[in-house]
Short mmCIF file of C-alpha atoms and ligand atoms in Angstrom, two decimals:
data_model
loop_
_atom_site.label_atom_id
_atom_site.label_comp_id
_atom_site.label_asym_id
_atom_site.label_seq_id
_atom_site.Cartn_x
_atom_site.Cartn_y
_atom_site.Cartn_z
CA UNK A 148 7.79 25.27 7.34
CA UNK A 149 8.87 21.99 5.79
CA UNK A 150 7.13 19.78 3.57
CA UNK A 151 8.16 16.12 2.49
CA UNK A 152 6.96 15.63 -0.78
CA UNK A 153 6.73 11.92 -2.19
CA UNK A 154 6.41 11.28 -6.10
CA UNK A 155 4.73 7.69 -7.03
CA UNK A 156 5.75 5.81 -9.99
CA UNK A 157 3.52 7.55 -12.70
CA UNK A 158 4.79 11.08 -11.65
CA UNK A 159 8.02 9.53 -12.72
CA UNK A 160 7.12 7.62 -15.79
CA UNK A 161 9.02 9.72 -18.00
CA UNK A 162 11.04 12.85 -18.40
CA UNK A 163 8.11 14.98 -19.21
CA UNK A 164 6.35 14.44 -15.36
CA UNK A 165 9.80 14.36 -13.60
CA UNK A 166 9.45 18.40 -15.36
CA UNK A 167 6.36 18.62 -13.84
CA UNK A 168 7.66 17.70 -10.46
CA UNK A 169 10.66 20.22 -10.69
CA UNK A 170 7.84 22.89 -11.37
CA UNK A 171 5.77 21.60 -8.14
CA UNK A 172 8.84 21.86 -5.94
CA UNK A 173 10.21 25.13 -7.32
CA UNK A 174 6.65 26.80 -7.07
CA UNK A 175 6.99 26.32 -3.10
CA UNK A 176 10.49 26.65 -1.03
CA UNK A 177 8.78 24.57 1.61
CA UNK A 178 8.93 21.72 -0.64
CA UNK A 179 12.55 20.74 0.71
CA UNK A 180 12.90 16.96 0.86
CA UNK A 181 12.28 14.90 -1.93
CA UNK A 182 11.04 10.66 -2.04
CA UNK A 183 10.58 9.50 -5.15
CA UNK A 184 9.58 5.94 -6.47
CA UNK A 185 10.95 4.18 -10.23
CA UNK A 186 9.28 5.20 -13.00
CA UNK A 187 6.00 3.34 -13.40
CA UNK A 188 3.54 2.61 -16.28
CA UNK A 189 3.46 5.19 -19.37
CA UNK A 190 0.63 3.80 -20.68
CA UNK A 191 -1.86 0.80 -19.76
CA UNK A 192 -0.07 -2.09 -20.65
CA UNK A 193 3.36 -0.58 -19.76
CA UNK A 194 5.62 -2.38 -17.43
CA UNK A 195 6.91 -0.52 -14.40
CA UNK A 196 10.69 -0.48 -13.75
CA UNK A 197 10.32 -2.38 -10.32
CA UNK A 198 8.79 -5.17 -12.25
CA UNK A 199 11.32 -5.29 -14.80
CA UNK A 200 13.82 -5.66 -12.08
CA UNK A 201 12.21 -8.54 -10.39
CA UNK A 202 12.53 -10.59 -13.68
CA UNK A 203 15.92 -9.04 -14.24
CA UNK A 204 16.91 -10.96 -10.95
CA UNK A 205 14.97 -14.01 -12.64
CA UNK A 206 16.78 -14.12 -15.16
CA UNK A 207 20.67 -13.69 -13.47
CA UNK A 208 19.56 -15.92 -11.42
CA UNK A 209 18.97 -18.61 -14.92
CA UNK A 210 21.45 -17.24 -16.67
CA UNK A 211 24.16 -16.13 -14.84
CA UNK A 212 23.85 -12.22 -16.41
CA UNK A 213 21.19 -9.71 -16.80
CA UNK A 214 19.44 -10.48 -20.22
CA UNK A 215 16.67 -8.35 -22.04
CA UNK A 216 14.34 -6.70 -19.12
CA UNK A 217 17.88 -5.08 -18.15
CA UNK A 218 18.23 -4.05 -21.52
CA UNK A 219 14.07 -2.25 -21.56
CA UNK A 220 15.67 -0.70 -18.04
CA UNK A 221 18.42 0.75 -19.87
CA UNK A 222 16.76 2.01 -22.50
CA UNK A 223 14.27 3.79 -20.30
CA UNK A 224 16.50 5.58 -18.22
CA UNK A 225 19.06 6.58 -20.71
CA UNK A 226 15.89 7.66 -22.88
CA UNK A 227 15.08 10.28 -19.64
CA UNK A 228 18.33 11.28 -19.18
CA UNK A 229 18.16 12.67 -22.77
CA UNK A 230 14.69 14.10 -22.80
CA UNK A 231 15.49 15.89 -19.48
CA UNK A 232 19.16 17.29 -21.61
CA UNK A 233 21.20 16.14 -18.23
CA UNK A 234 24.87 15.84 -18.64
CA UNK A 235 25.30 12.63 -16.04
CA UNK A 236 27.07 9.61 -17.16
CA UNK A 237 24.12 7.44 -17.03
CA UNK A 238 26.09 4.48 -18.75
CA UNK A 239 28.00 4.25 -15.69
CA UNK A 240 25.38 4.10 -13.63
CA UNK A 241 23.94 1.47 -15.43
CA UNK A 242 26.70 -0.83 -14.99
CA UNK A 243 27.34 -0.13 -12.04
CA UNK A 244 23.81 -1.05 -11.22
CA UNK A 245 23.78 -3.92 -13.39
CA UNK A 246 26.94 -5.41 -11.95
CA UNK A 247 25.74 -5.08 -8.49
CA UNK A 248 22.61 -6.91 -9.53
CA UNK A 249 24.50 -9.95 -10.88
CA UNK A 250 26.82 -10.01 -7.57
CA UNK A 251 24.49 -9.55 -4.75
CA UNK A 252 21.68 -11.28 -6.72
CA UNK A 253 18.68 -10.79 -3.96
CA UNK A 254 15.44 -9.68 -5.31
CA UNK A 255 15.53 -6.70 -2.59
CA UNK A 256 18.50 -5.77 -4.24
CA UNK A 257 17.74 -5.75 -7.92
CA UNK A 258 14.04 -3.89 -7.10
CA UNK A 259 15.68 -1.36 -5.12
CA UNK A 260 17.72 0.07 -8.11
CA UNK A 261 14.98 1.47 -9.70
CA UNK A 262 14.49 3.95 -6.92
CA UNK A 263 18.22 4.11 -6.77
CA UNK A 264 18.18 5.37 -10.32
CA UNK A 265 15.09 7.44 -10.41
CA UNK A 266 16.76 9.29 -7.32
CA UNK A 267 20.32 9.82 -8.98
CA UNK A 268 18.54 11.33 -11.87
CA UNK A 269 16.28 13.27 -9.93
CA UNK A 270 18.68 14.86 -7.92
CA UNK A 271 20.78 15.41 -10.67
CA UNK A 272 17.85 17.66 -12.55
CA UNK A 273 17.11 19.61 -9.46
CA UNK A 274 20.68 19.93 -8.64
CA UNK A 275 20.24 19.01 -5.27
CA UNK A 276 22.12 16.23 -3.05
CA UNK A 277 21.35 12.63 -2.96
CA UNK A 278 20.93 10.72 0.31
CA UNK A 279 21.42 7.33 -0.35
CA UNK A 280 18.53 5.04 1.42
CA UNK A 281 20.74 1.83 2.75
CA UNK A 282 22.83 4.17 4.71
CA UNK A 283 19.44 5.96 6.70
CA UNK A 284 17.00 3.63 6.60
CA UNK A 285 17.40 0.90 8.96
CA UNK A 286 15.43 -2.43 9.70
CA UNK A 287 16.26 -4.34 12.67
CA UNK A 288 16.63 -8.38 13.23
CA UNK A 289 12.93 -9.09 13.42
CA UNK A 290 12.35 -7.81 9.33
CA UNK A 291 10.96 -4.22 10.83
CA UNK A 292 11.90 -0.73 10.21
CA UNK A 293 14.79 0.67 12.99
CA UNK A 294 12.42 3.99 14.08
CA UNK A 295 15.33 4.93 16.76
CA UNK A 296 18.38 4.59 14.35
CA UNK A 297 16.40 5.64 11.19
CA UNK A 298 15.30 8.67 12.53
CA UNK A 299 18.37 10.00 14.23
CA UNK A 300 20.66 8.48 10.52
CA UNK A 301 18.29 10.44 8.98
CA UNK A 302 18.16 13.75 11.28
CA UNK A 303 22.43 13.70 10.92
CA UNK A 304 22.00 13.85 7.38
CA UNK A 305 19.92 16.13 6.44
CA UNK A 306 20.97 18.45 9.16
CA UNK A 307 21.96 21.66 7.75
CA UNK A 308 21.20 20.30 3.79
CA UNK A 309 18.59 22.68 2.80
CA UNK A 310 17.38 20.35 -0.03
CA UNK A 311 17.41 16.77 -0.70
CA UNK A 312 16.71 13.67 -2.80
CA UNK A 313 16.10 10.35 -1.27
CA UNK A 314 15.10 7.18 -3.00
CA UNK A 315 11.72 5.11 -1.81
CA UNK A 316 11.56 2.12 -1.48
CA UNK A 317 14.37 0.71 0.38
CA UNK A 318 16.68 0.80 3.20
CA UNK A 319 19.20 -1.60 4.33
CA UNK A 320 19.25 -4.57 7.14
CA UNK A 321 21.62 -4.49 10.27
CA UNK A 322 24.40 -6.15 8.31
CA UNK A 323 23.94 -3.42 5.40
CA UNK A 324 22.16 -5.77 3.11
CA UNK A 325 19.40 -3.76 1.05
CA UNK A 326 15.80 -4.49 2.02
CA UNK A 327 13.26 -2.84 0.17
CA UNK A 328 9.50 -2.38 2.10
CA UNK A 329 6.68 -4.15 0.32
CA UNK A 330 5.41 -3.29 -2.94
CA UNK A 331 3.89 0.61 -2.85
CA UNK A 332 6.45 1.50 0.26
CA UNK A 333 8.11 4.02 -1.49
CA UNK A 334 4.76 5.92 0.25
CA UNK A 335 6.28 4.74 4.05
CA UNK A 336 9.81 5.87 2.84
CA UNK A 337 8.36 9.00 2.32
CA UNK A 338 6.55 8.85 5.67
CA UNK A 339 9.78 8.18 7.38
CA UNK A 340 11.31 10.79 6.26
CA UNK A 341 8.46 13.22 7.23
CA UNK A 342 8.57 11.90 10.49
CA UNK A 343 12.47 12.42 11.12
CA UNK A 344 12.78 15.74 10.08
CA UNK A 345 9.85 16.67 11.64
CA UNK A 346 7.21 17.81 8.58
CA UNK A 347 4.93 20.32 9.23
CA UNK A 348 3.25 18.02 5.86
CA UNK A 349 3.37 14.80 4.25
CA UNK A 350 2.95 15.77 0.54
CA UNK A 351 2.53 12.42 -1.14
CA UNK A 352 1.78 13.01 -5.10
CA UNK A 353 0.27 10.77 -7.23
CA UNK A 354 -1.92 10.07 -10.46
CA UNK A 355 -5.11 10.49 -8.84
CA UNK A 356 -6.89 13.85 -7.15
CA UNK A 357 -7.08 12.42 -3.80
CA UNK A 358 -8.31 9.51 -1.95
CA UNK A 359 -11.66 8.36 -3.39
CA UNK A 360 -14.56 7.03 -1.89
CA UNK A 361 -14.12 3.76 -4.02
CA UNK A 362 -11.45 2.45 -6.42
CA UNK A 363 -11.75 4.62 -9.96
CA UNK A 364 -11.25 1.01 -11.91
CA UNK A 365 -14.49 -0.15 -10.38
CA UNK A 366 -16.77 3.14 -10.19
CA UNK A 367 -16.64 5.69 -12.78
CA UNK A 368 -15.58 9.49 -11.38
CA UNK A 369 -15.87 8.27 -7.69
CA UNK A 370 -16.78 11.05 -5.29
CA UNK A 371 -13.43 12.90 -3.84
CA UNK A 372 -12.72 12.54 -0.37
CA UNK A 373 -11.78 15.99 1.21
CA UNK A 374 -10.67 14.70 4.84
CA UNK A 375 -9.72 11.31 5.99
CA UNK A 376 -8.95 10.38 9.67
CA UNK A 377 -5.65 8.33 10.13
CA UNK A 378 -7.92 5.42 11.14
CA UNK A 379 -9.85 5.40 8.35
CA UNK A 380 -6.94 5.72 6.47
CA UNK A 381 -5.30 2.71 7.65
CA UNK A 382 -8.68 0.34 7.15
CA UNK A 383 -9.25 1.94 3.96
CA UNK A 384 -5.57 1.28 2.51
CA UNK A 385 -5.76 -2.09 4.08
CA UNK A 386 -8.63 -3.33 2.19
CA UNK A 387 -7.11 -2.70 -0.62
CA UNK A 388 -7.56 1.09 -1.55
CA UNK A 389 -3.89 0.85 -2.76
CA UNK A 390 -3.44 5.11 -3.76
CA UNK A 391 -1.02 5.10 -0.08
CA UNK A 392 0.58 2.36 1.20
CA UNK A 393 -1.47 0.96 4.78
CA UNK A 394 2.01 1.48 6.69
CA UNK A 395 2.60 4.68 5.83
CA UNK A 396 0.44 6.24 8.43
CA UNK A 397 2.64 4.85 11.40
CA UNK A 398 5.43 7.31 11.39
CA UNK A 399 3.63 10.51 10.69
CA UNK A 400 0.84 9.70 13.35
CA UNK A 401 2.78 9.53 16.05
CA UNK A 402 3.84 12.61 15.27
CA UNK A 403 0.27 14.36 14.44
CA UNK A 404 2.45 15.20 10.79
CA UNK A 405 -0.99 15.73 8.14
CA UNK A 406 -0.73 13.80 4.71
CA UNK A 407 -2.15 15.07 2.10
CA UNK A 408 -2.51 13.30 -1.24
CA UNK A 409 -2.16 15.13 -4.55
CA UNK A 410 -2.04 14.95 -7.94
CA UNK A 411 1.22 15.65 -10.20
CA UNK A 412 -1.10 16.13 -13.15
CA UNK A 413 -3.69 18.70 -11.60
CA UNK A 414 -1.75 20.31 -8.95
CA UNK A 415 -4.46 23.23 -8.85
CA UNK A 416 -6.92 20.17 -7.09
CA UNK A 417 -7.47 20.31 -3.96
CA UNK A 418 -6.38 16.57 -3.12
CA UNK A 419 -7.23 15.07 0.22
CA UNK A 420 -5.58 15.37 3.50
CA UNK A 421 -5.22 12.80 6.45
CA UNK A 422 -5.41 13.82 9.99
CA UNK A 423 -6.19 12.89 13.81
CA UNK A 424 -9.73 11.45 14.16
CA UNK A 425 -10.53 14.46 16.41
CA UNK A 426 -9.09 17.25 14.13
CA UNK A 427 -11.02 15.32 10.70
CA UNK A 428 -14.38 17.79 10.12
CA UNK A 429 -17.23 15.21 10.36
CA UNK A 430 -18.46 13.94 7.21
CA UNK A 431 -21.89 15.03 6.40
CA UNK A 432 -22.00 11.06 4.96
CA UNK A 433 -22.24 8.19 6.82
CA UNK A 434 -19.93 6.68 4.70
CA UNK A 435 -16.44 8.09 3.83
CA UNK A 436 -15.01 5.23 1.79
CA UNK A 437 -15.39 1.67 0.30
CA UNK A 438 -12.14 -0.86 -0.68
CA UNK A 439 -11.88 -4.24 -0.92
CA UNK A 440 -9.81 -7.13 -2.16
CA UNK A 441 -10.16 -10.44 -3.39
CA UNK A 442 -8.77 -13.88 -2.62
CA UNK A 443 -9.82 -14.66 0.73
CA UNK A 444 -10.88 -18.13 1.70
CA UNK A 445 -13.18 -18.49 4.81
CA UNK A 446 -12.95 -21.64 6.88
CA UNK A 447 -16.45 -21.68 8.59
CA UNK A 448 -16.51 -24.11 11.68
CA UNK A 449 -20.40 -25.04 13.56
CA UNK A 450 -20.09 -26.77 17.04
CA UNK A 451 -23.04 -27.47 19.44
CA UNK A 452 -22.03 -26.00 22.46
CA UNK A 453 -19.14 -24.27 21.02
CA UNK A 454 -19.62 -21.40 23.08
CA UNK A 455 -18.80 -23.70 26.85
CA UNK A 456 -15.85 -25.21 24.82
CA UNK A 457 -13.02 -23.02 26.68
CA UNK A 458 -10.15 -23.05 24.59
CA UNK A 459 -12.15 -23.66 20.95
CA UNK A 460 -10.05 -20.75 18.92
CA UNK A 461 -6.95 -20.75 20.96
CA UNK A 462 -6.52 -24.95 19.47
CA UNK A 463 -7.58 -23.41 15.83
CA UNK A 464 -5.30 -20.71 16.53
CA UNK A 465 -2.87 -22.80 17.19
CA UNK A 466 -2.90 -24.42 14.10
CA UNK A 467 -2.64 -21.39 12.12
CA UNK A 468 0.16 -20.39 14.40
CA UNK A 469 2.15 -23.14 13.63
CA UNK A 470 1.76 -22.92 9.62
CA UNK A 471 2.92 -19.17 10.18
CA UNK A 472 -0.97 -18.08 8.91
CA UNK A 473 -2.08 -14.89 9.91
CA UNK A 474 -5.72 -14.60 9.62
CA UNK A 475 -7.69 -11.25 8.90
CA UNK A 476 -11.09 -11.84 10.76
CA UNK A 477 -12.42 -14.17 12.84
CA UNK A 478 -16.18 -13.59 13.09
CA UNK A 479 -18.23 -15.35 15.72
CA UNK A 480 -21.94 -16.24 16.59
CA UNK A 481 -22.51 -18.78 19.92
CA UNK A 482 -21.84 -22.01 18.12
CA UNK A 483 -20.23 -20.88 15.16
CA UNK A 484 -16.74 -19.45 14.41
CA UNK A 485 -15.17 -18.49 10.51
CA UNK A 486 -11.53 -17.84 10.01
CA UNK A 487 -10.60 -15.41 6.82
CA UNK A 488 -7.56 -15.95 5.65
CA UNK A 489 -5.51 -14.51 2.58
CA UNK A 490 -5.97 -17.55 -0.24
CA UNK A 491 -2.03 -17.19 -1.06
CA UNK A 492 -1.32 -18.31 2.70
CA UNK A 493 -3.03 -21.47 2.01
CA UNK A 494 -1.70 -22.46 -1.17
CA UNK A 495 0.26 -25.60 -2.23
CA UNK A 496 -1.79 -27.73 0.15
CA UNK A 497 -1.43 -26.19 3.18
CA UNK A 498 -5.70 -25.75 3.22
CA UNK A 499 -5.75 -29.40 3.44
CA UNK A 500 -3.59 -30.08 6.00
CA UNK A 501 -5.15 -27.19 7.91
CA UNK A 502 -8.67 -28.08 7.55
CA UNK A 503 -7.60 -31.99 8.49
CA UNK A 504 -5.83 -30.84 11.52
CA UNK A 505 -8.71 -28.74 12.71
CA UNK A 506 -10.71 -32.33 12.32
CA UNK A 507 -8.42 -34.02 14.42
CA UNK A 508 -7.92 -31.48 17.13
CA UNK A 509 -11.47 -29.60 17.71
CA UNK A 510 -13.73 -31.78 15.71
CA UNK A 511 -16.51 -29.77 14.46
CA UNK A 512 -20.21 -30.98 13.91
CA UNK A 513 -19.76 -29.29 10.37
CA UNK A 514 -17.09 -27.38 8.43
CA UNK A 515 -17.18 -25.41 5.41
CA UNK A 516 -14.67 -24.14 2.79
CA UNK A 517 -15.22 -21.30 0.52
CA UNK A 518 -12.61 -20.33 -1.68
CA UNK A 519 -11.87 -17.20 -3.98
CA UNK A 520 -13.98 -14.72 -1.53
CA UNK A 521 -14.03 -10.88 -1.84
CA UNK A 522 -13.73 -8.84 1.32
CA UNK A 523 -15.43 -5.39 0.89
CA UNK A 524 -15.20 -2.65 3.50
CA UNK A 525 -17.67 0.08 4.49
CA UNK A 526 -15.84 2.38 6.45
CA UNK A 527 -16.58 5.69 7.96
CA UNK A 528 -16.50 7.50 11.51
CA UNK A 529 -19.78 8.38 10.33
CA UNK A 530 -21.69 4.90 10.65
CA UNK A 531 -21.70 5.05 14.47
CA UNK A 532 -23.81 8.04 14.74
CA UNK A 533 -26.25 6.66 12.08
CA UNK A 534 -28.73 3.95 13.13
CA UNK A 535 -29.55 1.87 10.42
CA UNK A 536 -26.40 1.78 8.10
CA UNK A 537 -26.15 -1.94 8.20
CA UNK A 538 -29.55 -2.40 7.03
CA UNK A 539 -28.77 -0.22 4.01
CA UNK A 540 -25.77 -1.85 3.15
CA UNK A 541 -27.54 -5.92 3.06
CA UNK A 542 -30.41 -4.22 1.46
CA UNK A 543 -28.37 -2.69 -1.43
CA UNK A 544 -26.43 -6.05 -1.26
CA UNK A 545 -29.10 -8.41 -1.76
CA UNK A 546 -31.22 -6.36 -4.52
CA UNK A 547 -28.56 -7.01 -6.41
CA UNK A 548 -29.08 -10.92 -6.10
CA UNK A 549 -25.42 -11.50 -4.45
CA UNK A 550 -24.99 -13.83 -1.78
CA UNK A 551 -22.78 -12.52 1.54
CA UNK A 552 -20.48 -15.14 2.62
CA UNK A 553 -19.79 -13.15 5.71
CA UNK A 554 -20.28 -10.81 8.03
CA UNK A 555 -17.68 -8.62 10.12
CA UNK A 556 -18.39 -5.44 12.02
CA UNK A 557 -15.11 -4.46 13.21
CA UNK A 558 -15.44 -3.52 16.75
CA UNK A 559 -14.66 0.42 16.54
CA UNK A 560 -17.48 1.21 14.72
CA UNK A 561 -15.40 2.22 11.89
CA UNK A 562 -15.92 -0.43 9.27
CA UNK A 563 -18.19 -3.17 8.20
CA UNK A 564 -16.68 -5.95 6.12
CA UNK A 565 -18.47 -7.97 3.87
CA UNK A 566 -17.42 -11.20 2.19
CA UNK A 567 -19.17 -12.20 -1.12
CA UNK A 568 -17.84 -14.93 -4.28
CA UNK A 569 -14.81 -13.10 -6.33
CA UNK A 570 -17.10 -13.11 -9.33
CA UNK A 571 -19.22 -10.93 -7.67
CA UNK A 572 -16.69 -8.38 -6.23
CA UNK A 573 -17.09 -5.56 -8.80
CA UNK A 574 -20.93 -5.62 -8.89
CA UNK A 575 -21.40 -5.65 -5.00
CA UNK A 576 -18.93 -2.55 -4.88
CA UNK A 577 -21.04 -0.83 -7.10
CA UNK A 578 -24.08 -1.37 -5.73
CA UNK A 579 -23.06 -0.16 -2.01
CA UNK A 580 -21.71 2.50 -3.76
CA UNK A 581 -24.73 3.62 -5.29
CA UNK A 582 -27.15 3.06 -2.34
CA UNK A 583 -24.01 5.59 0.24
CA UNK A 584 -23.16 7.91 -2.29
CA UNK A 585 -25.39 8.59 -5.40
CA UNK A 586 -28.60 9.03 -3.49
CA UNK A 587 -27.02 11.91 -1.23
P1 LIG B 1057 1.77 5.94 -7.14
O1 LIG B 1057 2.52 5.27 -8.23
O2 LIG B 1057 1.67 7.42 -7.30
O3 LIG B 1057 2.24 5.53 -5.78
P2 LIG B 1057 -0.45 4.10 -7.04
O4 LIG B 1057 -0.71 3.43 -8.34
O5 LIG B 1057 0.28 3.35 -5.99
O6 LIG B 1057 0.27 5.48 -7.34
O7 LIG B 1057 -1.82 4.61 -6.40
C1 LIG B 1057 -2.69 5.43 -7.14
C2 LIG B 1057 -3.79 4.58 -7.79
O8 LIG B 1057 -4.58 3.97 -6.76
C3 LIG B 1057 -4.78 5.36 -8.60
O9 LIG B 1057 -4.33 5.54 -9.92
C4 LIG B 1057 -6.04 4.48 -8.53
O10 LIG B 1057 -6.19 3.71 -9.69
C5 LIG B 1057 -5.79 3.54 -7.36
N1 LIG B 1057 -6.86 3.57 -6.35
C6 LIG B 1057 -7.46 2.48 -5.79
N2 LIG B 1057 -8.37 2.85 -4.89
C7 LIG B 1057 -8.37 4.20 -4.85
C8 LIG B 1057 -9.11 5.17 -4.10
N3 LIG B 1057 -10.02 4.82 -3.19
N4 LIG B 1057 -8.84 6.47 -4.32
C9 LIG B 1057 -7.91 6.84 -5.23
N5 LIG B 1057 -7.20 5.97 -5.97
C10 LIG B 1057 -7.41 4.66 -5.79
N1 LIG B 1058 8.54 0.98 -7.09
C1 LIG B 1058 7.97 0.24 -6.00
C2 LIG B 1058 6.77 -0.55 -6.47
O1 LIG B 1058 6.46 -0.55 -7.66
C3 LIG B 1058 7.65 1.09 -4.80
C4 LIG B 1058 6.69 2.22 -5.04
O2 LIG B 1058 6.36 2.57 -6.18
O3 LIG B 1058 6.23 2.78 -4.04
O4 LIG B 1058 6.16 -1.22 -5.70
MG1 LIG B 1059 1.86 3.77 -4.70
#
């Protein structure tokens, strides 16, 4: 049996958890390969290493050296290296690492060290070998992970190493360049590596005692989630439900490899595991999970006749296209049509020239712009076998007085999405909560 287990940032705040991880790995010989991210927050108002690298780069990049975030780096990891009583030279590593971020001086770069250290240490407490990312994981031209190379780097070096540390994060480009995944991917690194050496489990430990029907910071003790499918994994993490990063799912799912999420600091809880739709035991609930985000902006077009216009959303579509905008929904009625689109997409003006092209090129009888939306999703393999789950959810919506600025039901049956004012984002979560998991 092998397990890949993946430590998150908290798990390796300080040299006190990164004990607690050596116990969790030595209390199971399965536990072989190791992913871990840079240590994160300590306490609220901490600041992770990964962020103190991005302004580390800021500041090179201003000054021409690192300046004091480098410094709060150093500090931290020499401070673990001393809790932890390790004889490494950490000094050394830290200028190595600190001249390499004044030389290559890309933000991929200078983020990527903090797995790079967190890995050198970790390896170094469990006495185990370090795999170094940039050589195994591989991204191709078009910005994407390498499976074909990645997988078969990553099966020739671990082959015959029993046990192994290898950082998250990162990997490196065709040319050898470091890339690092977007923020949270230490959770796909550790996916990868499930995937290549063939994981009977993903282990993927964190601060939290599994997935939860709703974020913790908006509901108070949220109801545990005991099985997730990989589906409603991948809306859930999507929309925002940030404890696994939304990519991670590819490699292990083509694979059938289970995830299960645990927690460093209660390893006796059961945690939550993620599997095929058809092997996930049916929720007794309708619901299995809520998420959301905010910051959308919904460009809401009306045009008699819209529906004979062939070719209406291919010209907006167009448009978007050629501004490099992705949208996330486009709902539809017969002479209406709404485009969601991440706020940050449209920033700096771009809205306006958007919204004045659409003008030129369809010209709509009437076109609204609301800003600073909230998407909320109700997902659940459960909603297509109950009638009348819809009707809960705008009932518990509206007796809360909040006005939805859209409608999606995502076409599998798995999710409805919801768009209401930012200000409102909390209270709406709260109240779906309630009415799909309180009353049960
Ligand atoms: P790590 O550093 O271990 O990768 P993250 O901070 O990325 O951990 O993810 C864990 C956090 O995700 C939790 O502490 C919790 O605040 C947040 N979170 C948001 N939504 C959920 C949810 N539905 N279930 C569990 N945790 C959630
Ligand atoms: N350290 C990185 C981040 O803060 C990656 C991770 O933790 O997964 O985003
Ligand atoms: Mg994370």
């Amino acid at each position: 049996m092998i397990k890949v287990c993946k430590f998150g940032g908290t798990s390796m705040a300080d040299g006190t958890n990164m004990l607690r991880i050596k116990r969790i790995l030595e209390s199971d010989e399965d536990r072989r390969y190791v992913v871990v991210s840079a240590p994160g927050k300590r306490f609220s108002g901490d600041i992770k290493v990964t962020d103190l690298l991005y302004q580390t780069l800021e500041e090179v990049l201003e000054g021409g050296h690192v300046g004091s975030s480098y410094q709060k780096i150093a500090d931290r990891f020499r401070g673990i290296v001393h809790e932890l009583g390790l004889k490494m030279d950490i000094d050394a590593l830290l200028s190595e690492v600190q001249n390499g971020i004044e030389t290559v001086r890309t933000a991929d770069y200078a983020a990527s060290r903090g797995e790079y250290l967190a890995g050198r240490i970790m390896a170094e407490l469990l006495k185990i070998p370090f795999i170094e990312a940039s050589e195994v994981i591989k991204f191709g031209t078009d910005g994407r992970l390498n499976g074909a190379t990645t997988y078969a780097l990553l099966r020739a070096a671990l082959r015959g190493v029993k046990r192994a540390v290898i950082a998250g994060f990162y990997g490196a480009d065709a040319e050898g360049n470091v890339k690092t995944f977007s923020r949270g991917g230490s959770d796909v690194s550790g996916a990868i590596v499930a995937r290549a050496v063939g994981a009977d489990i993903y282990e993927n430990w964190t601060d939290v005692s599994g997935f939860l029907a709703c974020d913790p910071r908006i509901v108070a003790n949220p109801a545990g989630i005991r099985s997730l499918s990989y589906k409603e994994l991948r809306e859930l993490s999507y929309m925002g439900a940030n404890v696994l990063h939304s990519e991670s799912i590819f490699p292990v799912r083509e694979a059938d490899i289970p995830i299960l999420i645990k927690n460093t600091f209660r390893p006796e809880d059961e945690g939550t595991v993620i599997l095929p739709t058809q092997k996930c035991r049916p929720s007794a609930l309708p619901v299995t999970g809520i998420a959301g985000k905010k910051n959308f902006t919904v460009i809401f077009l009306e045009k008699s006749l819209m529906n004979a216009e062939i070719g209406f959303a291919l010209r907006v579509l167009e448009i978007l296209f050629r501004h490099g905008i992705s949208f996330e929904h486009i709902p539809s009625g017969i002479d209406t049509m709404s485009f969601v689109i991440d706020s940050a997409e449209l920033a700096h003006g771009v809205l306006q020239e958007v919204c004045k092209e659409i003008e030129e090129v369809v010209s709509p009888d009437r076109m609204n712009v609301f800003s600073d939306v909230a998407l909320i999703a109700v997902v659940g393999h459960g909603m297509s076998r109950n009638v009348g789950i819809s009707a809960r959810l705008f009932s518990a919506i509206a007796r809360t007085g909040v006005n939805v600025r859209m409608i999606d039901q995502g076409s599998s049956e798995l999710n409805i999405i919801v768009g209401v004012d930012n200000a409102n984002y909390e209270r709406t979560v709260r109240a779906v909560y309630e009415e799909f998991f309180r009353e049960n």
